[in-house]
Structure formats: C-alpha cells, structure tokens
Tab-separated table of C-alpha atoms and ligand atoms in Angstrom:
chain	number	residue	atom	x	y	z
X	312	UNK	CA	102.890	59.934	107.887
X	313	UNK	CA	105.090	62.337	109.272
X	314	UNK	CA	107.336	63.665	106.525
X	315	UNK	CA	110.825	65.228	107.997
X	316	UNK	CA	110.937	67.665	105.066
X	317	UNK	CA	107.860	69.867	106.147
X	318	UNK	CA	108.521	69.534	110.017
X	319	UNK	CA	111.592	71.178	109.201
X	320	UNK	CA	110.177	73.770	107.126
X	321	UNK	CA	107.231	74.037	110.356
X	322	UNK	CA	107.595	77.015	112.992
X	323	UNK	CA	108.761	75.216	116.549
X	324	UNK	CA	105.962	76.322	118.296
X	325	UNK	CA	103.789	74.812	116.038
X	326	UNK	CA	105.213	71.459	116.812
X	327	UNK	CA	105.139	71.715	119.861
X	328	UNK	CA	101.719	73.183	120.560
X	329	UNK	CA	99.749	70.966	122.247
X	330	UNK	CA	96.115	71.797	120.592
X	331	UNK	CA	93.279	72.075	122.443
X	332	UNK	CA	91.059	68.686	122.807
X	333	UNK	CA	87.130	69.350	121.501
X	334	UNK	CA	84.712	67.821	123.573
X	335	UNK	CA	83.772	65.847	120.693
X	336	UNK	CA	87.282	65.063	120.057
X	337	UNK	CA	87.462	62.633	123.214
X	338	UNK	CA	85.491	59.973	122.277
X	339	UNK	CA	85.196	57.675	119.518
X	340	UNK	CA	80.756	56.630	119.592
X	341	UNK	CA	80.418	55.170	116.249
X	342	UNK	CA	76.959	54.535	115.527
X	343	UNK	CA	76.260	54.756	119.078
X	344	UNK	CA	73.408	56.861	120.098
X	345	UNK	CA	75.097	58.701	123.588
X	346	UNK	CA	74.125	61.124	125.958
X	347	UNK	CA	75.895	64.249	125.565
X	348	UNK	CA	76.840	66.156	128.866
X	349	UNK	CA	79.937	67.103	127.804
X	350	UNK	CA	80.218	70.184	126.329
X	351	UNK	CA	77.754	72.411	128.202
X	352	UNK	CA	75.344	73.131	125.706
X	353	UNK	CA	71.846	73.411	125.770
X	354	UNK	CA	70.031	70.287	125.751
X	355	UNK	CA	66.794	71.542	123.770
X	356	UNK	CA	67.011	70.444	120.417
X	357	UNK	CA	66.580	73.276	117.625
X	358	UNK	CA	68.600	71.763	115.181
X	359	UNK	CA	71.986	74.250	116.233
X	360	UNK	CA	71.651	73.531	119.701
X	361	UNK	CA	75.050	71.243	119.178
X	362	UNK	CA	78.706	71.755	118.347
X	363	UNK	CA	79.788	71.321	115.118
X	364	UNK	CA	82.215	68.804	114.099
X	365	UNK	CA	85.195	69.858	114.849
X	366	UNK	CA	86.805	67.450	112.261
X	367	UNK	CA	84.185	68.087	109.304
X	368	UNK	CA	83.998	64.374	109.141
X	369	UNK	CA	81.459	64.223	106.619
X	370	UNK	CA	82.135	67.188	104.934
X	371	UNK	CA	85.389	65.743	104.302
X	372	UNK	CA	84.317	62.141	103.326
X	373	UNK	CA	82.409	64.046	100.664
X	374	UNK	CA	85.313	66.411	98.974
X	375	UNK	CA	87.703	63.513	99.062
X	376	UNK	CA	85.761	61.575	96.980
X	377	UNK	CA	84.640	64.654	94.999
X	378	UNK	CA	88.683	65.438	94.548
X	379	UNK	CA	90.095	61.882	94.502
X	380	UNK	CA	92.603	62.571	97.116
X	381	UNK	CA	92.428	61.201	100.890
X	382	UNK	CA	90.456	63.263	103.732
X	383	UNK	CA	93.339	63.492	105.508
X	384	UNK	CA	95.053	65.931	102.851
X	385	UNK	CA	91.666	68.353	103.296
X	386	UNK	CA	91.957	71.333	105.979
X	387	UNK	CA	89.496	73.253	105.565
X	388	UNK	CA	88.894	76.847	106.780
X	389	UNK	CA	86.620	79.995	106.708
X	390	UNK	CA	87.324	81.360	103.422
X	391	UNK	CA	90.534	80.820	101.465
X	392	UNK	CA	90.932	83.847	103.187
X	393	UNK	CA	91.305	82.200	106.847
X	394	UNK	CA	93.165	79.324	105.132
X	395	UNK	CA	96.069	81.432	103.213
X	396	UNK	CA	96.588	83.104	107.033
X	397	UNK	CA	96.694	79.573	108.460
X	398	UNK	CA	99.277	78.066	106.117
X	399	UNK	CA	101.317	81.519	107.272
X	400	UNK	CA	100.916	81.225	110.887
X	401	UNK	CA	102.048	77.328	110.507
X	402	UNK	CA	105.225	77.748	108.698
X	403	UNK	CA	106.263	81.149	108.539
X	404	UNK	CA	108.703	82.210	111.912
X	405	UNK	CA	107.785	86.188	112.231
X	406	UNK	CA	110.301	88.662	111.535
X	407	UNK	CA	112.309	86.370	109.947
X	408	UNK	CA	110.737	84.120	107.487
X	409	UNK	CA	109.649	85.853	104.179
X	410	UNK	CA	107.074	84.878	101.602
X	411	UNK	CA	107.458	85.254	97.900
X	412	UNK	CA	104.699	86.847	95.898
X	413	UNK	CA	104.137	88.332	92.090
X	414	UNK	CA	102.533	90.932	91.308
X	415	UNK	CA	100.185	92.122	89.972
X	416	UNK	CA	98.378	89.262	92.582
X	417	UNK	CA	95.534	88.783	95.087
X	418	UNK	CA	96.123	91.421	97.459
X	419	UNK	CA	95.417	88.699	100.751
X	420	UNK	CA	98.840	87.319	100.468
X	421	UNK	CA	100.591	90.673	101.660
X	422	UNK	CA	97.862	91.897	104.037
X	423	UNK	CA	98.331	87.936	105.949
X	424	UNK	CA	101.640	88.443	105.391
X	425	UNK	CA	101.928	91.756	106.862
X	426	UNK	CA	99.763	90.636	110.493
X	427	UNK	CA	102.041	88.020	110.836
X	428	UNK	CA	105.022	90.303	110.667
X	429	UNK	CA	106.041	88.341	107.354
X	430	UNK	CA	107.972	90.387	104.824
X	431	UNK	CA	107.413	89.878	101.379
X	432	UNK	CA	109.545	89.547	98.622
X	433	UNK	CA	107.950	90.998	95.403
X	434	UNK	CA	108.736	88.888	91.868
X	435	UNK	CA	106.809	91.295	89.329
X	436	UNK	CA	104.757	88.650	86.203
X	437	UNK	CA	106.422	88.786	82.906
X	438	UNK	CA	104.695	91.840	80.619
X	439	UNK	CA	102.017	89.244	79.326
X	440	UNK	CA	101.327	88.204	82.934
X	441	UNK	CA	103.108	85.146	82.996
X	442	UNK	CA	105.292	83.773	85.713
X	443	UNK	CA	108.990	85.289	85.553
X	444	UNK	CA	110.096	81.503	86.612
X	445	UNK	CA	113.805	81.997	86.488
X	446	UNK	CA	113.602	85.195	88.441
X	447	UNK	CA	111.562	83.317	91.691
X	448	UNK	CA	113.708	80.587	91.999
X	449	UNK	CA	116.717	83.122	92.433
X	450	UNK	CA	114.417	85.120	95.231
X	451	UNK	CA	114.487	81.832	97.018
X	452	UNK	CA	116.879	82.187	100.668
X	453	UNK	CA	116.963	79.754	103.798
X	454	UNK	CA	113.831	81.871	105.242
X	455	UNK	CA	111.451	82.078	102.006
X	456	UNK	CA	108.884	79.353	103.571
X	457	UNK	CA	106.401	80.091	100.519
X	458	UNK	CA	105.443	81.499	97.156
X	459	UNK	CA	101.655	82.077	96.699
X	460	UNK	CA	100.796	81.702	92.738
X	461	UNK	CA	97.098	82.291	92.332
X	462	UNK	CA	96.144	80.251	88.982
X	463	UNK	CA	93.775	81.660	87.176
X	464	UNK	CA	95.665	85.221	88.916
X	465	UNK	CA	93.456	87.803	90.569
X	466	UNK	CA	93.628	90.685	89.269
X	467	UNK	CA	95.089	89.759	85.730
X	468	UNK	CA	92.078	86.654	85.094
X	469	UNK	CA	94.690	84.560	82.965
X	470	UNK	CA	96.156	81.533	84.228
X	471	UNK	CA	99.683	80.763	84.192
X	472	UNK	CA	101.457	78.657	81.675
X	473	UNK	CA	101.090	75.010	83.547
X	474	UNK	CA	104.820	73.861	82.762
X	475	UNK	CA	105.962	77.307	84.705
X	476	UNK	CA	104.009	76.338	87.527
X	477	UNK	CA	105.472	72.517	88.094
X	478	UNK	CA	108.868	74.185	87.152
X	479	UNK	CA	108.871	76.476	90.529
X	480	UNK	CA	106.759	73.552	92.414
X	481	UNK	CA	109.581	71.027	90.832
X	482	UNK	CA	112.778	73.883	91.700
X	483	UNK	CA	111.305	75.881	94.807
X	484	UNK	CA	112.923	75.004	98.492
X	485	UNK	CA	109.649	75.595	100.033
X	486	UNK	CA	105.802	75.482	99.684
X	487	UNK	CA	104.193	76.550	96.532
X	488	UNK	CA	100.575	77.974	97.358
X	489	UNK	CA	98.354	77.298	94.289
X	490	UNK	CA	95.766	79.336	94.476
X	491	UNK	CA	92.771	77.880	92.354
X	492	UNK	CA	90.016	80.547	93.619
X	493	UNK	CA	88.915	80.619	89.716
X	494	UNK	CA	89.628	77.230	88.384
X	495	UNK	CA	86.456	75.726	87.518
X	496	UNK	CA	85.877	79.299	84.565
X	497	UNK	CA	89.277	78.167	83.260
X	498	UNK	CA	90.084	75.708	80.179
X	499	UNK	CA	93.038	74.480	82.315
X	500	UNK	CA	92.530	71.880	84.858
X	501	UNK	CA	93.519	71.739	88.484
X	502	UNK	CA	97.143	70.977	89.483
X	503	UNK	CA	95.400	68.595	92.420
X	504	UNK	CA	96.413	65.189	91.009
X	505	UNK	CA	100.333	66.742	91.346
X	506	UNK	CA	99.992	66.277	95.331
X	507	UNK	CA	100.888	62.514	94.342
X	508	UNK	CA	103.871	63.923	93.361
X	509	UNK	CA	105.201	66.832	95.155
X	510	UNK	CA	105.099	67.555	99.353
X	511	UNK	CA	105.906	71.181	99.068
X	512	UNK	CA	102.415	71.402	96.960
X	513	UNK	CA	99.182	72.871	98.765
X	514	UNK	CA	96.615	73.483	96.622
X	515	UNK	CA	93.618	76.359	97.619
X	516	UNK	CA	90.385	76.148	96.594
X	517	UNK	CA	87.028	77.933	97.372
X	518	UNK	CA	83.391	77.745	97.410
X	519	UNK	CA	82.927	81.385	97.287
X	520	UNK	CA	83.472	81.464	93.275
X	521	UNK	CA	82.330	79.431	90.841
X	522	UNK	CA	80.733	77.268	93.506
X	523	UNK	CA	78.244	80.419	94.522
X	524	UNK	CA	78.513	80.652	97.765
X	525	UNK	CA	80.508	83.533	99.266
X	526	UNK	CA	78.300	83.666	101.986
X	527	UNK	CA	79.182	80.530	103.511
X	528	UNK	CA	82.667	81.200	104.031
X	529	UNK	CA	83.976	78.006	103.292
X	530	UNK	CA	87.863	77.749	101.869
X	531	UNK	CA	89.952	74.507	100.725
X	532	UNK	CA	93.635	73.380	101.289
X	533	UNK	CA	94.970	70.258	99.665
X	534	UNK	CA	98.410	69.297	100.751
X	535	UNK	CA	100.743	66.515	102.161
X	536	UNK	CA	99.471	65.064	105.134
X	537	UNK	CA	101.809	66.670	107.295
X	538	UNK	CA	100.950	69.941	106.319
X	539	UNK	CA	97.153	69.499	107.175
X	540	UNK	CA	98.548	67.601	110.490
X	541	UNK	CA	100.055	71.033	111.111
X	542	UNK	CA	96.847	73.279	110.232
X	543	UNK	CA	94.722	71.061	111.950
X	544	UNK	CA	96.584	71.839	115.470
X	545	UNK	CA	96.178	75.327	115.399
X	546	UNK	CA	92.865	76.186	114.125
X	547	UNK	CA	89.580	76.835	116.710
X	548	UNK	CA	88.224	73.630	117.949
X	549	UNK	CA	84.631	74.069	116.173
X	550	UNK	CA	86.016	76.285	113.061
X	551	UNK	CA	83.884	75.597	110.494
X	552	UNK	CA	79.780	76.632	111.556
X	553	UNK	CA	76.800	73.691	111.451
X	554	UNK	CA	75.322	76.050	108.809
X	555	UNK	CA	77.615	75.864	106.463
X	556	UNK	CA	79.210	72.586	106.668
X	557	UNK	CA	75.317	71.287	105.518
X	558	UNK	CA	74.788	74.109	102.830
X	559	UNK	CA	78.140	72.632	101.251
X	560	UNK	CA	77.177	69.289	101.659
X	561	UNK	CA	74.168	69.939	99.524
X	562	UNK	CA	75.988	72.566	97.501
X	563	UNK	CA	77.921	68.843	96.570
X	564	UNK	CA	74.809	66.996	95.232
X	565	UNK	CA	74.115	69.830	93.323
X	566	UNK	CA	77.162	70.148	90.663
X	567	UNK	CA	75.378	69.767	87.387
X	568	UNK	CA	73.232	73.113	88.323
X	569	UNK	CA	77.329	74.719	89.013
X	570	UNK	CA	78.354	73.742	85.875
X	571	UNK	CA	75.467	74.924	84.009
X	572	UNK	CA	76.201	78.238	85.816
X	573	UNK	CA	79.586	78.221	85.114
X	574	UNK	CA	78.746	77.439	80.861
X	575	UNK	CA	76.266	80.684	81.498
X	576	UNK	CA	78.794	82.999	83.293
X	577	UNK	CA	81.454	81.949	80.273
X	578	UNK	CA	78.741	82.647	77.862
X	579	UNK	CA	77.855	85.896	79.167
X	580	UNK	CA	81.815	87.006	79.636
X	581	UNK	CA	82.491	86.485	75.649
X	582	UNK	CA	79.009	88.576	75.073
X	583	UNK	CA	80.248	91.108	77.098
X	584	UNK	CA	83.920	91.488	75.335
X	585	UNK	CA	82.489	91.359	72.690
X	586	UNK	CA	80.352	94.443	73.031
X	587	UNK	CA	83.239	96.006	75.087
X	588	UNK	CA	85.452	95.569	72.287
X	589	UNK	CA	83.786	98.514	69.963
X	590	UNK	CA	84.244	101.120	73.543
X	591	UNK	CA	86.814	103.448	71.703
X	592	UNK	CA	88.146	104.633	75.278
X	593	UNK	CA	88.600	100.495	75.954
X	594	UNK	CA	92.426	100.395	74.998
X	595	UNK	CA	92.987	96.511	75.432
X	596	UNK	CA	91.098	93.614	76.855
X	597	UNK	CA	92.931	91.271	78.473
X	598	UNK	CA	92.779	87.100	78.125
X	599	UNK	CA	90.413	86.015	81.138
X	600	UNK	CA	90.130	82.267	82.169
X	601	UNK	CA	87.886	83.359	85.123
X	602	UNK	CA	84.455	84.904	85.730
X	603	UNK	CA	86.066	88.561	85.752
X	604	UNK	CA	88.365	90.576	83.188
X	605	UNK	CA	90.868	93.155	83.100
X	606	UNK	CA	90.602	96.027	80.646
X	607	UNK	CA	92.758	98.911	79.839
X	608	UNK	CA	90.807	102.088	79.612
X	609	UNK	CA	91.810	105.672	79.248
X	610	UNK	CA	91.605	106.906	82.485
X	611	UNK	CA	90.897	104.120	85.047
X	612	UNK	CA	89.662	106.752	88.022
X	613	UNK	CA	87.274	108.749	85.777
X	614	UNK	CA	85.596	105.472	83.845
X	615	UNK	CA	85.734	104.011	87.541
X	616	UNK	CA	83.740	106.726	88.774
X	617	UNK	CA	81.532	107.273	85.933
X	618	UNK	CA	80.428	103.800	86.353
X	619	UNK	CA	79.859	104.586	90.086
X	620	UNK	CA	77.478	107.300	89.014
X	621	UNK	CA	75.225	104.893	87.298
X	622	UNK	CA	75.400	102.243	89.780
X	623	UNK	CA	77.647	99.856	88.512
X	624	UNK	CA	80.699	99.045	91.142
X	625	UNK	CA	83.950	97.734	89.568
X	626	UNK	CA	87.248	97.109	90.991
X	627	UNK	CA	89.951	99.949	90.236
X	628	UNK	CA	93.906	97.670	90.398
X	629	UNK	CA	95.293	100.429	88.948
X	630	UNK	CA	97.841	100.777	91.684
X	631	UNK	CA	99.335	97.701	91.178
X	632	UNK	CA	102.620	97.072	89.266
X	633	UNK	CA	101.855	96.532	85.605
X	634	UNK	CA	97.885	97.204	85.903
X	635	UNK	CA	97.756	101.450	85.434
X	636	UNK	CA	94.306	102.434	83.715
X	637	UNK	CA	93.088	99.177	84.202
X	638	UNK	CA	89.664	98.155	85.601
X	639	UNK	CA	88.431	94.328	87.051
X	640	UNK	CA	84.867	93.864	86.047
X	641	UNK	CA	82.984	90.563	87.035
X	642	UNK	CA	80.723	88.849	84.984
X	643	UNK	CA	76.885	89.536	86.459
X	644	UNK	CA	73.975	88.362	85.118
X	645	UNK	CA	72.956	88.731	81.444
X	646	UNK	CA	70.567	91.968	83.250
X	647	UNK	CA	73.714	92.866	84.974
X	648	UNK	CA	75.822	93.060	81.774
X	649	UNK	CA	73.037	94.850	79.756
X	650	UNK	CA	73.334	97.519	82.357
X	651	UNK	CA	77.439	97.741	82.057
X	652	UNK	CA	77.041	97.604	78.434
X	653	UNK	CA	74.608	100.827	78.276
X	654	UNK	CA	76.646	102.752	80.969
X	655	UNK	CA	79.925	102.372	78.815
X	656	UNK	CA	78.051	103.037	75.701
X	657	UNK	CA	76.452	106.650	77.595
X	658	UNK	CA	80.358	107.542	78.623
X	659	UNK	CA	81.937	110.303	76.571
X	660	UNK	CA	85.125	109.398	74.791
W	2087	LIG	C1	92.817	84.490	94.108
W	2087	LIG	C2	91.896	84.542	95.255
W	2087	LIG	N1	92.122	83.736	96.297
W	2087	LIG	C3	91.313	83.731	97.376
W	2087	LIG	C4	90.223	84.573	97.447
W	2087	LIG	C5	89.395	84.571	98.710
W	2087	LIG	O1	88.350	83.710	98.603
W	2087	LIG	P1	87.452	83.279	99.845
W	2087	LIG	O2	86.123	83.889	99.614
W	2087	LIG	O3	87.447	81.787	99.801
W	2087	LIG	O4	88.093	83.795	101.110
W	2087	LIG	C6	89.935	85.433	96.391
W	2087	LIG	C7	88.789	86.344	96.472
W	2087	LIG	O5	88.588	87.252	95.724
W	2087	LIG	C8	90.796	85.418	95.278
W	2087	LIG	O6	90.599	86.232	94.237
C-alpha cells in the first residue's frame, strides 16, 4: 500500500535505490527442505554456520501478534539507536531538511542528526517538562521531515501529557518519532494502537530497557507500511544477527518474568525516593515514569564525583537546557540502591 503522502515526504534516492537482493531473498522454499549453495557459506553445520533472515520472518510473526499490528508495519534494527539513524537517512535530504527536537531530550536525535548533515531545530519543554505544543507546530517549514518526542523523555523520566502528543501527531506536516524506550515503567500506555489512525506516526521501541537486554541490540519501529517499505530498502541485507533474533524470540515467551521485573524495578525506585527525599543537599526530585530519575542537587559536578569516588556511576545532564545541578540515576538492584543510599548519606552537606 503505497501511500503518496510519505513518498513525498521520502528522499529521491531512496526511491529510487534499487536494494540489494539477499541470497535468501530470491527464493520462496516454503516448507521445502533445499540445498543451499547460494550464498557461499560454510556448509558444516554449527548452528551459525547460516545467514540470518534477512526479513526476521519469525521474529516478526511474533511482535505482530505481541503488538496487534501487521508484520509489515515492524522494521526492525540494531538498537533504537540504528533505527532513529535509519528513519533519518530515509526521509531527511542533507543540508536541507531539518529535524525538530525538545530539549532537555535523548541526546541520539542530534548526534544522527548531525552525521547526516541534518540541522536541528531546538523547541525547549515547558518548565514542568511538558511539551511546548503550540510552539512546535510554529517551528514546522517545508523541510522539517520530523520531530522526535521520546515518551517517557530521557533525561527528564516523565512522560508527556498524551493529548499534547496526538495534538502535534494530529497538527504536524511531517513524521512524529515516538520514542517509547521507557514505556513499559510508565502508568501511561503506548500510543501504538494510534498507527490505525495517523501515517505520519512511527512509533520506537526497544528491548534494551525494560525488556533486559541491552546486549542484544535489538530496536523497534512501528509505522505506516510505506515507511517500513522505505527502511526496509536501505538497511544491510542480514541486519539483525542469528543470536539475537533467537534470544528475543525467547525473551517473548518469557513476559510474565519482565513484568515481574518491571513491578520490582518500580518498587525499588519509590524505596529509593523515598530515602533520597531526607538528602538535605537533594533540592527536588523530579516525577519519573521510567526506571531512572532526575534530581536536583546542590552542585551536580561535586555530588557526581563524590559518587564516582565510591563507585557508584551516574549520569551528569547538567548541560542541557533546563537540567543545571541535576543528576540521572537508574534504578539498580535493591543491593545496588543500598549502596547509593549509604554513599549519599556519607556526603557532606
Ligand atoms: C529515549 C531513548 N531512546 C532510545 C535509546 C536507545 O536505545 P537502544 O539501546 O535501543 O539503542 C535510549 C537509550 O538510552 C533512550 O533513552
């Protein structure tokens, strides 16, 4: 289903790249057991002796059913990392097209934007770290291709009021980049289901969060048809590793043991703010919906640093708009947290 809206929006050379055919790509075997002298691999069987496939087939079959949307709206890539990069490289014409972002945000968005000679328009969040709404849809121009909105944000932990969201997905003359990294810590639910509704919608998830496995490298995008059409043309022929395409697989049959670590990390984060709350050189704790929070301390590069000299590594967004004195700490394990607790608590004030 070719929609005319988003081959507009789609760099030329995108369209008319003609992708590079997989071995595996060139024949349709069904169930049929064939003799593979294709693809000039070894023939001893070790289990990773084989290509991938290319198309995640499987994989695929498996999140679609796990998301309730159709495989053919899955691209999948290594890391949302590789993904956000993708979606750039598909739709965004360098050193002319621009991409919207609001910080304080994930710091990806620029750094993509930046190797693909993308400039970015900055729209600052609200003082409470909400979504300045009015204030994006007037950054909008003819070469704005996209706005990434990372829900629960990175570094703030809060997620953005939902009817602010549809209202730049609803008003915005380009793609809106949800960026659910965080979603299954937050109360919230996904925007997913509005793909039914709205073509300019792609939707990023991750297994590197809440799903517990970083080390796989294994990023989502949910979108219109077309747009995955597009993605699916320009990314390596066997992108996503044997390895990990079966560790997610089983990852999937194993969702009751992610949500009991999810209810565990949640647990932990209100112990933990709860104990930070009596820190006199804490100055605020901010609302999380994710498995990390941001505080306000004192001085951000001494406490950052103190913790550094009793093991303990934080993040330090104190450079970013809005977030001066400010630390990111994730939730660890209830050992973990102990640990963070006592090395505040041994600080000096
Ligand atoms: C908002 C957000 N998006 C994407 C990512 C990248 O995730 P991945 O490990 O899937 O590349 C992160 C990682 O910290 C993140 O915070």
């Amino acid at each position: 289903m070719n929609n005319k809206r988003i081959l507009a929006w789609a760099r030329p050379e995108i369209l008319a790249l003609k992708p590079y055919q997989s071995a595996r790509e060139e024949f349709v075997g069904g169930d049929r057991e064939m003799i593979l002298l294709d693809a000039n691999e070894s023939p001893f069987e070790n289990g990773m002796n084989r290509y991938p496939d290319p198309m995640q087939g499987k994989l695929k079959k498996r999140l679609a059913e796990a998301k309730n949307i159709s495989e053919n709206q899955i691209y999948l890539g290594n890391g949302s990392d590789e993904v956000l990069n993708q979606l750039m490289v598909s739709f965004c014409v360098p050193k002319k097209d621009k991409a919207v972002i609001l910080p304080p945000t994930f710091g990806m968005y620029k750094v993509c934007a930046d190797i693909n000679q993308i400039k970015t328009i900055k729209v600052p969040l609200t003082k409470n770290f909400e979504l300045d709404v009015e204030s994006i849809l007037k950054a909008q121009t003819k070469t704005t291709k996209m706005v990434f909105i990372p829900s629960p944000n990175n570094p703030t932990g809060n997620c953005f009021n939902v009817n602010d969201i549809r209202k730049v997905v609803k008003n915005f003359d380009g793609f809106v980049v949800v960026d659910e990294a965080y979603v299954e810590f937050a109360n919230e639910k996904s925007v997913l289901p509005w793909l039914s509704e709205f073509d300019n919608l792609i939707v990023v998830q991750t297994f590197s969060k809440a799903q517990g496995m970083a080390g796989v490298r294994l990023g989502m995008a949910f979108a219109h048809e077309t747009v995955i059409e597009l993605l699916n043309k320009l990314k390596a022929p066997y992108n996503i590793n044997s390895l990990t395409q079966d560790a997610v697989l089983k990852r999937l049959k194993e969702q009751g043991l992610v949500t009991q670590q999810v209810q565990q990390i949640l647990q932990e984060k209100e112990r933990l703010l709860e104990e930070l709350s009596n820190i006199t050189f804490i100055k605020k704790i901010y609302p999380s919906d994710a498995n990390f929070f941001l505080l306000k301390v004192d001085n951000s590069s001494i406490r950052y640093k103190e913790l550094i000299n009793r093991d303990i590594v934080v993040r330090n967004p104190s450079k970013q708009i809005g977030c001066s004195n400010t630390l990111r700490i994730t939730v660890g394990t209830y050992e973990e947290n102990n640990a963070l607790i006592s090395a505040f608590k041994t600080m000096e004030v």
